[in-house]
Structures are given as structure tokens and as C-alpha cells.
PDB file of C-alpha atoms and ligand atoms in Angstrom:
ATOM      1  CA  UNK A  12       1.946  17.303  -3.400  1.00 50.00           C
ATOM      2  CA  UNK A  13       3.996  14.843  -1.419  1.00 60.00           C
ATOM      3  CA  UNK A  14       4.878  11.442  -2.784  1.00 74.00           C
ATOM      4  CA  UNK A  15       5.587   9.903   0.588  1.00 89.00           C
ATOM      5  CA  UNK A  16       3.196   7.899   2.699  1.00 93.00           C
ATOM      6  CA  UNK A  17       2.766   9.145   6.245  1.00 94.00           C
ATOM      7  CA  UNK A  18       3.580   6.655   9.016  1.00 94.00           C
ATOM      8  CA  UNK A  19       0.838   4.321  10.176  1.00 92.00           C
ATOM      9  CA  UNK A  20      -1.495   6.149  12.606  1.00 90.00           C
ATOM     10  CA  UNK A  21      -1.728   3.063  14.819  1.00 91.00           C
ATOM     11  CA  UNK A  22       1.869   1.953  15.252  1.00 93.00           C
ATOM     12  CA  UNK A  23       3.966   4.702  13.668  1.00 94.00           C
ATOM     13  CA  UNK A  24       5.502   2.117  11.358  1.00 93.00           C
ATOM     14  CA  UNK A  25       6.107   2.459   7.670  1.00 90.00           C
ATOM     15  CA  UNK A  26       3.497   1.737   5.044  1.00 90.00           C
ATOM     16  CA  UNK A  27       4.627   0.857   1.555  1.00 88.00           C
ATOM     17  CA  UNK A  28       3.105   0.891  -1.887  1.00 91.00           C
ATOM     18  CA  UNK A  29       2.697  -2.522  -3.469  1.00 90.00           C
ATOM     19  CA  UNK A  30       2.498  -2.860  -7.248  1.00 94.00           C
ATOM     20  CA  UNK A  31      -0.344  -5.210  -8.217  1.00 93.00           C
ATOM     21  CA  UNK A  32      -2.043  -6.507 -11.310  1.00 94.00           C
ATOM     22  CA  UNK A  33      -5.645  -5.612 -12.091  1.00 93.00           C
ATOM     23  CA  UNK A  34      -6.885  -8.295  -9.704  1.00 91.00           C
ATOM     24  CA  UNK A  35      -4.779  -7.153  -6.772  1.00 89.00           C
ATOM     25  CA  UNK A  36      -2.114  -9.859  -6.857  1.00 89.00           C
ATOM     26  CA  UNK A  37       1.136  -8.294  -5.677  1.00 86.00           C
ATOM     27  CA  UNK A  38       4.137  -8.063  -7.992  1.00 91.00           C
ATOM     28  CA  UNK A  39       7.537  -6.537  -7.535  1.00 90.00           C
ATOM     29  CA  UNK A  40       8.238  -2.978  -8.624  1.00 90.00           C
ATOM     30  CA  UNK A  41       9.603  -3.984 -12.027  1.00 95.00           C
ATOM     31  CA  UNK A  42       6.115  -5.179 -12.992  1.00 96.00           C
ATOM     32  CA  UNK A  43       5.203  -1.516 -13.321  1.00 95.00           C
ATOM     33  CA  UNK A  44       7.388  -1.311 -16.439  1.00 96.00           C
ATOM     34  CA  UNK A  45       5.667  -4.265 -18.085  1.00 96.00           C
ATOM     35  CA  UNK A  46       2.163  -4.606 -16.662  1.00 97.00           C
ATOM     36  CA  UNK A  47       1.009  -7.532 -18.767  1.00 97.00           C
ATOM     37  CA  UNK A  48      -2.045  -8.236 -16.635  1.00 97.00           C
ATOM     38  CA  UNK A  49      -3.253  -4.770 -15.719  1.00 97.00           C
ATOM     39  CA  UNK A  50      -1.817  -2.399 -13.154  1.00 97.00           C
ATOM     40  CA  UNK A  51      -2.997  -1.174  -9.799  1.00 96.00           C
ATOM     41  CA  UNK A  52      -1.517  -0.153  -6.488  1.00 94.00           C
ATOM     42  CA  UNK A  53      -2.341  -1.113  -2.947  1.00 91.00           C
ATOM     43  CA  UNK A  54      -1.047  -0.518   0.546  1.00 89.00           C
ATOM     44  CA  UNK A  55       1.378  -2.862   2.200  1.00 87.00           C
ATOM     45  CA  UNK A  56       1.943  -2.864   5.948  1.00 87.00           C
ATOM     46  CA  UNK A  57       3.118  -6.180   7.268  1.00 83.00           C
ATOM     47  CA  UNK A  58       2.850  -7.741  10.684  1.00 84.00           C
ATOM     48  CA  UNK A  59       6.408  -8.959  10.373  1.00 83.00           C
ATOM     49  CA  UNK A  60       7.725  -5.413  10.288  1.00 85.00           C
ATOM     50  CA  UNK A  61       5.115  -3.965  12.638  1.00 89.00           C
ATOM     51  CA  UNK A  62       4.425  -6.498  15.355  1.00 88.00           C
ATOM     52  CA  UNK A  63       2.356  -4.248  17.559  1.00 89.00           C
ATOM     53  CA  UNK A  64       0.148  -2.830  14.868  1.00 90.00           C
ATOM     54  CA  UNK A  65      -3.578  -3.597  15.157  1.00 88.00           C
ATOM     55  CA  UNK A  66      -4.172  -3.154  11.430  1.00 86.00           C
ATOM     56  CA  UNK A  67      -1.162  -5.022  10.025  1.00 82.00           C
ATOM     57  CA  UNK A  68      -1.994  -8.371   8.479  1.00 69.00           C
ATOM     58  CA  UNK A  69      -0.633 -11.794   9.333  1.00 64.00           C
ATOM     59  CA  UNK A  70      -1.108 -13.822   6.218  1.00 57.00           C
ATOM     60  CA  UNK A  71      -0.375 -11.467   3.424  1.00 58.00           C
ATOM     61  CA  UNK A  72       1.349  -8.170   3.341  1.00 62.00           C
ATOM     62  CA  UNK A  73      -1.247  -6.055   1.644  1.00 70.00           C
ATOM     63  CA  UNK A  74      -3.443  -3.834   3.746  1.00 72.00           C
ATOM     64  CA  UNK A  75      -7.096  -3.707   2.819  1.00 70.00           C
ATOM     65  CA  UNK A  76      -8.664  -4.585  -0.479  1.00 74.00           C
ATOM     66  CA  UNK A  77      -8.819  -1.221  -2.189  1.00 87.00           C
ATOM     67  CA  UNK A  78      -6.882  -0.966  -5.421  1.00 93.00           C
ATOM     68  CA  UNK A  79      -5.795   2.403  -6.725  1.00 95.00           C
ATOM     69  CA  UNK A  80      -5.102   3.391 -10.315  1.00 95.00           C
ATOM     70  CA  UNK A  81      -2.012   5.408  -9.482  1.00 95.00           C
ATOM     71  CA  UNK A  82       0.533   5.926  -6.747  1.00 94.00           C
ATOM     72  CA  UNK A  83      -0.684   9.510  -6.357  1.00 94.00           C
ATOM     73  CA  UNK A  84      -4.237   8.390  -5.710  1.00 94.00           C
ATOM     74  CA  UNK A  85      -3.163   5.875  -3.091  1.00 94.00           C
ATOM     75  CA  UNK A  86      -0.887   8.339  -1.300  1.00 95.00           C
ATOM     76  CA  UNK A  87      -3.605  10.982  -1.269  1.00 94.00           C
ATOM     77  CA  UNK A  88      -6.171   8.553   0.160  1.00 92.00           C
ATOM     78  CA  UNK A  89      -3.876   7.298   2.931  1.00 92.00           C
ATOM     79  CA  UNK A  90      -2.386  10.652   3.920  1.00 94.00           C
ATOM     80  CA  UNK A  91      -5.665  12.555   3.925  1.00 93.00           C
ATOM     81  CA  UNK A  92      -7.293   9.887   6.049  1.00 89.00           C
ATOM     82  CA  UNK A  93      -4.528  10.254   8.627  1.00 88.00           C
ATOM     83  CA  UNK A  94      -4.588  14.046   8.617  1.00 87.00           C
ATOM     84  CA  UNK A  95      -8.350  14.133   9.025  1.00 83.00           C
ATOM     85  CA  UNK A  96      -8.203  11.750  11.948  1.00 69.00           C
TER      86      UNK A  96
HETATM   87 ZN1  LIG B 109       0.622   0.080  11.708  1.00 79.61          ZN
END
């Protein structure tokens, strides 16, 4: 089981894991140690870092609206989607 996200299938750029509260508001990684408002994870893939990417977002840096309960779950979902085309 890998713990790395594969590169974005559209632009080849890096995707990151963003630590969020239960409502999907992004926090920095230290929030994970003290998740006072619930804990979830989402994908981050910003337009600033990946200018040519058709799925990177302008306004905020999170990608999509799906929240995952664990890093493992998020990584599995992203990587398997890429591998399966
Ligand atoms: Zn991309």
C-alpha cells in the first residue's frame, strides 16, 4: 500500500492532501494533532502551481468536494481512479 498520491492525470502536476475539519474547511497539518472541530481529508491541486491543468481550481485550493475519513482512503480513491483510467 503506497502512501503517495500519483501525479495528476491531466497535467502531471502534484496533488496534495489537505487536512480539513468536519465541514471541509482547510487547516494546516498541525490541526491533525488537535482536531477540535472534526477531522477529514481532501485533495488539493491548485491553479497557481498547475497553470495548465483543466481540473485545478482558481479560487480555492481544494479539488472537489469529497471529504475522506483518512489519508489512506483518499490516496486509494485518487490512485485507483488514475490507474483505472
Ligand atoms: Zn492537474
